[in-house]
Each structure stands twice: as structure tokens, then as C-alpha cells.
PDB file of C-alpha atoms and ligand atoms in Angstrom:
ATOM      1  CA  MET Z   1      14.461  31.204  -0.414  1.00  0.00           C
ATOM      2  CA  LYS Z   2      17.652  32.693  -1.854  1.00  0.00           C
ATOM      3  CA  LEU Z   3      17.683  36.245  -3.235  1.00  0.00           C
ATOM      4  CA  LEU Z   4      20.393  37.729  -5.428  1.00  0.00           C
ATOM      5  CA  ILE Z   5      20.168  41.481  -4.887  1.00  0.00           C
ATOM      6  CA  THR Z   6      22.100  43.855  -7.136  1.00  0.00           C
ATOM      7  CA  GLY Z   7      22.986  47.250  -5.671  1.00  0.00           C
ATOM      8  CA  GLY Z   8      22.629  45.907  -2.146  1.00  0.00           C
ATOM      9  CA  ALA Z   9      25.226  48.310  -0.727  1.00  0.00           C
ATOM     10  CA  GLY Z  10      23.212  51.338  -1.845  1.00  0.00           C
ATOM     11  CA  PHE Z  11      20.426  53.255  -0.156  1.00  0.00           C
ATOM     12  CA  ILE Z  12      17.357  51.106  -0.915  1.00  0.00           C
ATOM     13  CA  GLY Z  13      19.191  47.874  -1.754  1.00  0.00           C
ATOM     14  CA  SER Z  14      20.850  47.734   1.655  1.00  0.00           C
ATOM     15  CA  ALA Z  15      17.462  48.167   3.367  1.00  0.00           C
ATOM     16  CA  VAL Z  16      16.130  45.269   1.276  1.00  0.00           C
ATOM     17  CA  VAL Z  17      19.169  43.168   2.232  1.00  0.00           C
ATOM     18  CA  ARG Z  18      18.712  43.884   5.945  1.00  0.00           C
ATOM     19  CA  LEU Z  19      14.967  43.184   5.800  1.00  0.00           C
ATOM     20  CA  ALA Z  20      15.412  39.954   3.830  1.00  0.00           C
ATOM     21  CA  ILE Z  21      17.998  38.632   6.283  1.00  0.00           C
ATOM     22  CA  SER Z  22      15.775  39.567   9.236  1.00  0.00           C
ATOM     23  CA  ARG Z  23      12.957  37.543   7.616  1.00  0.00           C
ATOM     24  CA  GLY Z  24      15.106  34.434   7.225  1.00  0.00           C
ATOM     25  CA  TYR Z  25      15.983  34.665   3.514  1.00  0.00           C
ATOM     26  CA  SER Z  26      19.439  33.916   2.147  1.00  0.00           C
ATOM     27  CA  VAL Z  27      20.953  36.884   0.347  1.00  0.00           C
ATOM     28  CA  VAL Z  28      23.759  37.294  -2.183  1.00  0.00           C
ATOM     29  CA  ASN Z  29      24.545  40.980  -2.492  1.00  0.00           C
ATOM     30  CA  VAL Z  30      26.144  41.879  -5.856  1.00  0.00           C
ATOM     31  CA  ASP Z  31      27.481  45.424  -5.912  1.00  0.00           C
ATOM     32  CA  ALA Z  32      30.341  47.189  -7.722  1.00  0.00           C
ATOM     33  CA  LEU Z  33      30.790  49.516  -4.724  1.00  0.00           C
ATOM     34  CA  THR Z  34      30.563  52.806  -6.594  1.00  0.00           C
ATOM     35  CA  TYR Z  35      30.675  56.213  -4.881  1.00  0.00           C
ATOM     36  CA  ALA Z  36      26.947  55.777  -4.010  1.00  0.00           C
ATOM     37  CA  SER Z  37      27.498  52.654  -1.925  1.00  0.00           C
ATOM     38  CA  SER Z  38      28.734  51.904   1.542  1.00  0.00           C
ATOM     39  CA  LEU Z  39      29.382  48.540   3.118  1.00  0.00           C
ATOM     40  CA  ARG Z  40      28.483  50.196   6.410  1.00  0.00           C
ATOM     41  CA  ASN Z  41      24.873  50.008   5.173  1.00  0.00           C
ATOM     42  CA  VAL Z  42      25.067  46.215   5.454  1.00  0.00           C
ATOM     43  CA  GLU Z  43      27.480  45.999   8.402  1.00  0.00           C
ATOM     44  CA  VAL Z  44      24.794  44.529  10.660  1.00  0.00           C
ATOM     45  CA  VAL Z  45      24.365  41.471   8.439  1.00  0.00           C
ATOM     46  CA  ALA Z  46      27.981  41.112   7.230  1.00  0.00           C
ATOM     47  CA  GLU Z  47      28.739  38.112   9.481  1.00  0.00           C
ATOM     48  CA  HIS Z  48      25.303  36.496   9.158  1.00  0.00           C
ATOM     49  CA  PRO Z  49      25.508  32.897   7.860  1.00  0.00           C
ATOM     50  CA  ASN Z  50      22.724  33.618   5.309  1.00  0.00           C
ATOM     51  CA  TYR Z  51      24.557  36.616   3.806  1.00  0.00           C
ATOM     52  CA  GLN Z  52      27.219  36.779   1.125  1.00  0.00           C
ATOM     53  CA  PHE Z  53      28.754  39.747  -0.662  1.00  0.00           C
ATOM     54  CA  VAL Z  54      30.215  39.674  -4.170  1.00  0.00           C
ATOM     55  CA  GLN Z  55      31.919  42.777  -5.538  1.00  0.00           C
ATOM     56  CA  GLU Z  56      30.931  42.700  -9.190  1.00  0.00           C
ATOM     57  CA  ASP Z  57      30.010  45.147 -11.953  1.00  0.00           C
ATOM     58  CA  ILE Z  58      26.720  44.343 -13.703  1.00  0.00           C
ATOM     59  CA  CYS Z  59      28.415  45.348 -16.958  1.00  0.00           C
ATOM     60  CA  ASN Z  60      30.447  42.113 -16.705  1.00  0.00           C
ATOM     61  CA  GLY Z  61      28.028  39.515 -18.074  1.00  0.00           C
ATOM     62  CA  THR Z  62      30.429  36.565 -17.818  1.00  0.00           C
ATOM     63  CA  ALA Z  63      31.027  37.209 -14.127  1.00  0.00           C
ATOM     64  CA  LEU Z  64      27.280  37.613 -13.529  1.00  0.00           C
ATOM     65  CA  LEU Z  65      26.450  34.248 -15.067  1.00  0.00           C
ATOM     66  CA  ARG Z  66      29.215  32.609 -13.032  1.00  0.00           C
ATOM     67  CA  THR Z  67      27.772  34.154  -9.861  1.00  0.00           C
ATOM     68  CA  LEU Z  68      24.221  33.067 -10.734  1.00  0.00           C
ATOM     69  CA  LYS Z  69      25.320  29.490 -11.367  1.00  0.00           C
ATOM     70  CA  LYS Z  70      27.388  29.435  -8.192  1.00  0.00           C
ATOM     71  CA  PHE Z  71      24.684  30.762  -5.835  1.00  0.00           C
ATOM     72  CA  GLN Z  72      21.572  29.531  -7.712  1.00  0.00           C
ATOM     73  CA  PRO Z  73      19.088  32.150  -6.453  1.00  0.00           C
ATOM     74  CA  ASP Z  74      15.284  31.754  -6.596  1.00  0.00           C
ATOM     75  CA  THR Z  75      14.884  35.455  -7.345  1.00  0.00           C
ATOM     76  CA  ILE Z  76      16.974  38.314  -8.685  1.00  0.00           C
ATOM     77  CA  MET Z  77      16.092  41.746  -7.321  1.00  0.00           C
ATOM     78  CA  HIS Z  78      17.777  44.249  -9.617  1.00  0.00           C
ATOM     79  CA  LEU Z  79      18.422  47.575  -7.890  1.00  0.00           C
ATOM     80  CA  ALA Z  80      21.953  48.406  -9.071  1.00  0.00           C
ATOM     81  CA  ALA Z  81      21.866  51.629 -11.042  1.00  0.00           C
ATOM     82  CA  GLU Z  82      23.316  55.070 -11.486  1.00  0.00           C
ATOM     83  CA  THR Z  83      20.647  57.103  -9.774  1.00  0.00           C
ATOM     84  CA  HIS Z  84      21.001  60.873  -9.421  1.00  0.00           C
ATOM     85  CA  VAL Z  85      19.169  63.032 -11.967  1.00  0.00           C
ATOM     86  CA  ASP Z  86      21.661  65.875 -11.616  1.00  0.00           C
ATOM     87  CA  ARG Z  87      24.625  63.565 -12.202  1.00  0.00           C
ATOM     88  CA  SER Z  88      22.881  62.113 -15.253  1.00  0.00           C
ATOM     89  CA  ILE Z  89      22.713  65.585 -16.739  1.00  0.00           C
ATOM     90  CA  ASP Z  90      26.446  66.163 -16.143  1.00  0.00           C
ATOM     91  CA  ASP Z  91      27.622  62.669 -17.185  1.00  0.00           C
ATOM     92  CA  PRO Z  92      24.921  60.735 -19.094  1.00  0.00           C
ATOM     93  CA  GLU Z  93      27.258  58.080 -20.511  1.00  0.00           C
ATOM     94  CA  LYS Z  94      27.709  56.327 -17.170  1.00  0.00           C
ATOM     95  CA  PHE Z  95      23.915  56.050 -16.867  1.00  0.00           C
ATOM     96  CA  ILE Z  96      23.593  54.424 -20.287  1.00  0.00           C
ATOM     97  CA  GLN Z  97      26.451  52.086 -19.425  1.00  0.00           C
ATOM     98  CA  THR Z  98      25.103  50.841 -16.092  1.00  0.00           C
ATOM     99  CA  ASN Z  99      21.336  51.258 -16.403  1.00  0.00           C
ATOM    100  CA  VAL Z 100      20.966  50.112 -20.019  1.00  0.00           C
ATOM    101  CA  HIS Z 101      24.016  47.994 -20.842  1.00  0.00           C
ATOM    102  CA  GLY Z 102      24.350  46.618 -17.300  1.00  0.00           C
ATOM    103  CA  SER Z 103      20.649  45.687 -17.159  1.00  0.00           C
ATOM    104  CA  PHE Z 104      20.967  44.028 -20.568  1.00  0.00           C
ATOM    105  CA  ASN Z 105      23.928  41.989 -19.297  1.00  0.00           C
ATOM    106  CA  LEU Z 106      22.016  40.950 -16.206  1.00  0.00           C
ATOM    107  CA  LEU Z 107      18.994  39.936 -18.311  1.00  0.00           C
ATOM    108  CA  GLU Z 108      21.152  37.836 -20.591  1.00  0.00           C
ATOM    109  CA  ALA Z 109      22.899  36.176 -17.654  1.00  0.00           C
ATOM    110  CA  ALA Z 110      19.494  35.587 -16.023  1.00  0.00           C
ATOM    111  CA  ARG Z 111      18.134  34.084 -19.243  1.00  0.00           C
ATOM    112  CA  ALA Z 112      21.075  31.686 -19.559  1.00  0.00           C
ATOM    113  CA  TYR Z 113      20.720  30.717 -15.884  1.00  0.00           C
ATOM    114  CA  TRP Z 114      16.910  30.339 -16.176  1.00  0.00           C
ATOM    115  CA  GLN Z 115      17.328  28.077 -19.214  1.00  0.00           C
ATOM    116  CA  SER Z 116      19.866  25.898 -17.391  1.00  0.00           C
ATOM    117  CA  ASN Z 117      18.907  22.969 -15.197  1.00  0.00           C
ATOM    118  CA  GLN Z 118      20.322  24.795 -12.147  1.00  0.00           C
ATOM    119  CA  CYS Z 119      17.450  27.302 -11.967  1.00  0.00           C
ATOM    120  CA  PRO Z 120      14.451  26.705  -9.640  1.00  0.00           C
ATOM    121  CA  GLU Z 121      10.997  26.485 -11.328  1.00  0.00           C
ATOM    122  CA  THR Z 122       9.738  29.443  -9.308  1.00  0.00           C
ATOM    123  CA  PHE Z 123      12.483  31.804 -10.538  1.00  0.00           C
ATOM    124  CA  ARG Z 124      11.596  35.519 -10.877  1.00  0.00           C
ATOM    125  CA  PHE Z 125      13.538  38.543 -12.161  1.00  0.00           C
ATOM    126  CA  HIS Z 126      12.345  41.636 -10.256  1.00  0.00           C
ATOM    127  CA  HIS Z 127      13.398  44.892 -11.885  1.00  0.00           C
ATOM    128  CA  ILE Z 128      13.227  47.889  -9.568  1.00  0.00           C
ATOM    129  CA  SER Z 129      12.466  51.021 -11.549  1.00  0.00           C
ATOM    130  CA  THR Z 130      11.208  54.501 -10.870  1.00  0.00           C
ATOM    131  CA  ASP Z 131       8.117  56.629 -11.459  1.00  0.00           C
ATOM    132  CA  GLU Z 132      10.483  59.086 -13.205  1.00  0.00           C
ATOM    133  CA  VAL Z 133       9.915  57.058 -16.383  1.00  0.00           C
ATOM    134  CA  PHE Z 134       6.368  58.494 -16.510  1.00  0.00           C
ATOM    135  CA  GLY Z 135       7.507  62.144 -16.406  1.00  0.00           C
ATOM    136  CA  SER Z 136       5.891  64.663 -14.064  1.00  0.00           C
ATOM    137  CA  LEU Z 137       2.434  64.760 -12.527  1.00  0.00           C
ATOM    138  CA  PRO Z 138       0.394  67.961 -12.784  1.00  0.00           C
ATOM    139  CA  ASN Z 139       0.297  69.967  -9.594  1.00  0.00           C
ATOM    140  CA  THR Z 140      -3.249  68.733  -8.895  1.00  0.00           C
ATOM    141  CA  PRO Z 141      -4.410  66.598  -5.956  1.00  0.00           C
ATOM    142  CA  ASN Z 142      -5.480  62.986  -6.509  1.00  0.00           C
ATOM    143  CA  VAL Z 143      -3.750  62.495  -9.861  1.00  0.00           C
ATOM    144  CA  TYR Z 144      -1.635  59.364  -9.973  1.00  0.00           C
ATOM    145  CA  PHE Z 145       0.556  57.358 -12.286  1.00  0.00           C
ATOM    146  CA  THR Z 146      -0.909  53.929 -13.051  1.00  0.00           C
ATOM    147  CA  GLU Z 147       0.248  50.845 -14.931  1.00  0.00           C
ATOM    148  CA  ASP Z 148      -1.368  52.360 -18.042  1.00  0.00           C
ATOM    149  CA  THR Z 149       0.460  55.708 -17.892  1.00  0.00           C
ATOM    150  CA  ALA Z 150       2.521  56.344 -21.026  1.00  0.00           C
ATOM    151  CA  TYR Z 151       6.293  56.503 -20.719  1.00  0.00           C
ATOM    152  CA  ASP Z 152       7.540  60.098 -20.816  1.00  0.00           C
ATOM    153  CA  PRO Z 153      11.092  60.245 -19.391  1.00  0.00           C
ATOM    154  CA  ARG Z 154      12.563  63.727 -19.091  1.00  0.00           C
ATOM    155  CA  SER Z 155      16.167  63.294 -17.974  1.00  0.00           C
ATOM    156  CA  PRO Z 156      19.033  61.004 -18.975  1.00  0.00           C
ATOM    157  CA  TYR Z 157      18.456  59.112 -15.703  1.00  0.00           C
ATOM    158  CA  ALA Z 158      14.740  58.623 -16.427  1.00  0.00           C
ATOM    159  CA  ALA Z 159      15.439  57.688 -20.065  1.00  0.00           C
ATOM    160  CA  SER Z 160      18.035  55.108 -19.014  1.00  0.00           C
ATOM    161  CA  LYS Z 161      15.612  53.554 -16.500  1.00  0.00           C
ATOM    162  CA  ALA Z 162      12.804  53.602 -19.096  1.00  0.00           C
ATOM    163  CA  SER Z 163      15.158  51.803 -21.499  1.00  0.00           C
ATOM    164  CA  SER Z 164      15.855  49.121 -18.909  1.00  0.00           C
ATOM    165  CA  ASP Z 165      12.101  48.703 -18.246  1.00  0.00           C
ATOM    166  CA  HIS Z 166      11.556  48.118 -21.965  1.00  0.00           C
ATOM    167  CA  LEU Z 167      14.391  45.595 -22.098  1.00  0.00           C
ATOM    168  CA  VAL Z 168      12.970  43.690 -19.136  1.00  0.00           C
ATOM    169  CA  ARG Z 169       9.475  43.590 -20.697  1.00  0.00           C
ATOM    170  CA  ALA Z 170      10.972  42.498 -24.028  1.00  0.00           C
ATOM    171  CA  TRP Z 171      12.823  39.621 -22.332  1.00  0.00           C
ATOM    172  CA  TYR Z 172       9.435  38.464 -20.997  1.00  0.00           C
ATOM    173  CA  GLU Z 173       7.592  38.861 -24.331  1.00  0.00           C
ATOM    174  CA  THR Z 174      10.396  37.398 -26.446  1.00  0.00           C
ATOM    175  CA  TYR Z 175      11.936  34.722 -24.260  1.00  0.00           C
ATOM    176  CA  GLY Z 176       9.306  34.203 -21.553  1.00  0.00           C
ATOM    177  CA  LEU Z 177      11.714  35.168 -18.752  1.00  0.00           C
ATOM    178  CA  PRO Z 178       9.503  35.468 -15.635  1.00  0.00           C
ATOM    179  CA  ILE Z 179       9.777  39.125 -14.667  1.00  0.00           C
ATOM    180  CA  LEU Z 180       8.245  41.767 -12.415  1.00  0.00           C
ATOM    181  CA  VAL Z 181       8.722  45.503 -12.928  1.00  0.00           C
ATOM    182  CA  THR Z 182       7.925  47.917 -10.116  1.00  0.00           C
ATOM    183  CA  ASN Z 183       8.059  51.706 -10.473  1.00  0.00           C
ATOM    184  CA  CYS Z 184       8.329  53.218  -7.025  1.00  0.00           C
ATOM    185  CA  SER Z 185       8.282  56.885  -6.082  1.00  0.00           C
ATOM    186  CA  ASN Z 186      10.956  58.666  -4.110  1.00  0.00           C
ATOM    187  CA  ASN Z 187      12.321  57.074  -0.984  1.00  0.00           C
ATOM    188  CA  PHE Z 188      14.166  59.133   1.560  1.00  0.00           C
ATOM    189  CA  ARG Z 189      15.478  59.029   5.071  1.00  0.00           C
ATOM    190  CA  PRO Z 190      17.338  61.382   7.412  1.00  0.00           C
ATOM    191  CA  LEU Z 191      21.055  61.724   6.708  1.00  0.00           C
ATOM    192  CA  SER Z 192      21.111  59.631   3.533  1.00  0.00           C
ATOM    193  CA  ALA Z 193      23.763  60.386   0.938  1.00  0.00           C
ATOM    194  CA  PHE Z 194      24.039  63.372  -1.405  1.00  0.00           C
ATOM    195  CA  GLN Z 195      20.807  65.126  -2.382  1.00  0.00           C
ATOM    196  CA  LYS Z 196      18.822  62.833  -0.131  1.00  0.00           C
ATOM    197  CA  SER Z 197      20.335  64.566   2.890  1.00  0.00           C
ATOM    198  CA  LEU Z 198      18.896  67.844   1.621  1.00  0.00           C
ATOM    199  CA  PHE Z 199      15.314  66.624   1.578  1.00  0.00           C
ATOM    200  CA  LEU Z 200      12.906  68.994   3.257  1.00  0.00           C
ATOM    201  CA  PRO Z 201       9.130  68.569   3.222  1.00  0.00           C
ATOM    202  CA  SER Z 202       8.716  71.664   1.077  1.00  0.00           C
ATOM    203  CA  LEU Z 203      11.020  70.418  -1.707  1.00  0.00           C
ATOM    204  CA  ARG Z 204       9.567  68.918  -4.843  1.00  0.00           C
ATOM    205  CA  LEU Z 205      11.194  65.516  -4.583  1.00  0.00           C
ATOM    206  CA  ASN Z 206      10.841  64.830  -8.303  1.00  0.00           C
ATOM    207  CA  ALA Z 207      13.352  67.556  -8.948  1.00  0.00           C
ATOM    208  CA  LEU Z 208      15.961  65.601  -7.078  1.00  0.00           C
ATOM    209  CA  ARG Z 209      15.394  61.993  -8.089  1.00  0.00           C
TER     210      ARG Z 209
HETATM  211  N1  NAD V   1      16.033  56.295  -4.073  1.00  0.00           N
HETATM  212  C1  NAD V   1      14.844  56.517  -4.628  1.00  0.00           C
HETATM  213  O1  NAD V   1      14.078  57.392  -4.175  1.00  0.00           O
HETATM  214  C2  NAD V   1      14.376  55.694  -5.795  1.00  0.00           C
HETATM  215  C3  NAD V   1      13.101  55.935  -6.314  1.00  0.00           C
HETATM  216  C4  NAD V   1      12.650  55.140  -7.363  1.00  0.00           C
HETATM  217  C5  NAD V   1      13.440  54.130  -7.847  1.00  0.00           C
HETATM  218  N2  NAD V   1      14.687  53.923  -7.348  1.00  0.00           N
HETATM  219  C6  NAD V   1      15.486  52.843  -7.917  1.00  0.00           C
HETATM  220  O2  NAD V   1      15.870  51.981  -6.857  1.00  0.00           O
HETATM  221  C7  NAD V   1      17.170  51.456  -7.117  1.00  0.00           C
HETATM  222  C8  NAD V   1      18.087  51.736  -5.928  1.00  0.00           C
HETATM  223  O3  NAD V   1      18.141  53.142  -5.715  1.00  0.00           O
HETATM  224  P1  NAD V   1      19.072  53.749  -4.567  1.00  0.00           P
HETATM  225  O4  NAD V   1      18.558  55.103  -4.245  1.00  0.00           O
HETATM  226  O5  NAD V   1      19.257  52.749  -3.479  1.00  0.00           O
HETATM  227  O6  NAD V   1      20.445  53.907  -5.369  1.00  0.00           O
HETATM  228  P2  NAD V   1      21.921  54.170  -4.799  1.00  0.00           P
HETATM  229  O7  NAD V   1      22.571  55.090  -5.772  1.00  0.00           O
HETATM  230  O8  NAD V   1      21.890  54.554  -3.353  1.00  0.00           O
HETATM  231  O9  NAD V   1      22.596  52.717  -4.884  1.00  0.00           O
HETATM  232  C9  NAD V   1      22.894  52.115  -6.111  1.00  0.00           C
HETATM  233  C10 NAD V   1      23.791  50.925  -5.827  1.00  0.00           C
HETATM  234  O10 NAD V   1      24.094  50.313  -7.093  1.00  0.00           O
HETATM  235  C11 NAD V   1      25.488  50.024  -7.139  1.00  0.00           C
HETATM  236  N3  NAD V   1      25.923  50.069  -8.531  1.00  0.00           N
HETATM  237  C12 NAD V   1      25.958  51.144  -9.365  1.00  0.00           C
HETATM  238  N4  NAD V   1      26.455  50.801 -10.557  1.00  0.00           N
HETATM  239  C13 NAD V   1      26.732  49.468 -10.492  1.00  0.00           C
HETATM  240  C14 NAD V   1      27.250  48.530 -11.412  1.00  0.00           C
HETATM  241  N5  NAD V   1      27.619  48.895 -12.657  1.00  0.00           N
HETATM  242  N6  NAD V   1      27.375  47.235 -11.023  1.00  0.00           N
HETATM  243  C15 NAD V   1      27.012  46.842  -9.758  1.00  0.00           C
HETATM  244  N7  NAD V   1      26.540  47.710  -8.836  1.00  0.00           N
HETATM  245  C16 NAD V   1      26.391  48.999  -9.197  1.00  0.00           C
HETATM  246  C17 NAD V   1      26.150  51.127  -6.316  1.00  0.00           C
HETATM  247  O11 NAD V   1      27.447  50.744  -5.880  1.00  0.00           O
HETATM  248  C18 NAD V   1      25.145  51.308  -5.184  1.00  0.00           C
HETATM  249  O12 NAD V   1      25.433  50.454  -4.106  1.00  0.00           O
HETATM  250  C19 NAD V   1      17.667  52.097  -8.420  1.00  0.00           C
HETATM  251  O13 NAD V   1      17.459  51.177  -9.474  1.00  0.00           O
HETATM  252  C20 NAD V   1      16.773  53.313  -8.576  1.00  0.00           C
HETATM  253  O14 NAD V   1      16.579  53.636  -9.941  1.00  0.00           O
HETATM  254  C21 NAD V   1      15.179  54.693  -6.331  1.00  0.00           C
END
């Protein structure tokens, strides 16, 4: 199986790339290499015969479609995004550009690819989103977000991710594009970039991401 992973030089995307390669998948990593990325994250797979890297901005729809038709993936895993809440407060435009406009471009490229005779029958578009789109949980044990929780984004980052979730769902309802949307909670690791390196057990992680 061939995966096209956007944002595969970032924190989570690079872990997905490494895992996928270790499990025998072929991977095309599409990443614009913004400040949040590092090719060192994927150094261990860089020479692997099943791995290819394409430096591309998801805001460039023409280039995306060309890449999809060239590599003909079975699945797109869409992780590329502007991600830090604090940065979204200082500079929201970039978040709208990448998370909304970029996701729209990727959906349109995926739709054109899916409708072509080059796309496998089992094609899926997996959109990786965040629980931030549901707002904040009360400070009470055993209260969870579920699939039925109403959207309630509270930062430019969360609003831009909520927008992309709605676009992805609309591309399923309107065009039938086979999609999955997952809304994960915070991921962190020792010594990861920026705020992630400040994580301490006592911090409210929602405040950071
Ligand atoms: N880290 C978390 O705790 C967390 C939690 C929930 C959801 N998510 C979601 O998971 C995904 C990955 O998060 P992360 O923490 O790995 O992010 P990250 O900021 O570490 O990495 C994002 C990657 O996307 C790339 N990118 C940014 N703009 C791009 C563009 N216009 N075109 C192509 N590539 C671009 C960057 O170069 C970078 O490699 C995001 O969609 C995020 O919303 C993350």
C-alpha cells in the first residue's frame, strides 16, 4: 500500500512516516518544510527504497494534483498544518491560508485524482484534526468529547482546523470522496520543538495546543 502523507517532516507526521516504513508501506512525504519541520525527523528512512520526499506547499493545487498522479497513492494522510495556538493568535492569516485554503486545495486535487482512472478503488482521504475544535472540557473527571460533541473552536488555530473538518465532510456529502476525520488530543514527547519542549505533567496541555 502507498501512502501520501502531508506534513511528514513535522512532529506527528514524521512518526507516522517512520512507522509506515517500518511496517512495509510505501510513503510519499509531501512537506513545505516550514519552521516547524525538520528533515532530521525522517533521516532514518531517507535512503529507504519505499520512501520519497517531495517539497511542496499544499496551497499549490496544481503541484499537488501532479504529485498525486505521479505517485498514485492508495491513501492520503493529511497532517500538514500550522499548529501552534499562540502563533495563531499572533498571526492568524497563515493559519487560514494553510489549514483552510491548503486543505481545500488538497481536497480538490484528491477529488480530481479520485475521479481519474489512475486512482485505486480503495482510495481514502484521512484528515488528521484536533480535539481543539470541540473547545474545552469542564474540569470534571470522566467527561469526554465524542463524535456527537458540537463544534466550539476558541482560537484561530481551532477555528481553522474546524473549517478544514467541515470542508472534508462536505467533500464526502457533496462529491462522495471517501474520507476519514480523526480528532486526536495532544501528543507530546521529550525535547520536541517549541512549546512541546515545555510540557510538564502539571500543565494544562489544552492551553498550549
Ligand atoms: N501535536 C499535537 O498534539 C496535535 C494534536 C491534535 C492534532 N494535531 C494535528 O496533527 C497534525 C500534525 O501536527 P504536528 O504537531 O506534527 O505539527 P507540526 O507543526 O510539528 O508539523 C506540521 C508540518 O506541516 C508542514 N506544513 C505546514 N504548512 C505547510 C504547507 N502549507 N504545505 C505543506 N506542508 C506544510 C510543516 O513543514 C511541518 O512539517 C496537524 O494537522 C495538527 O493539527 C496535532
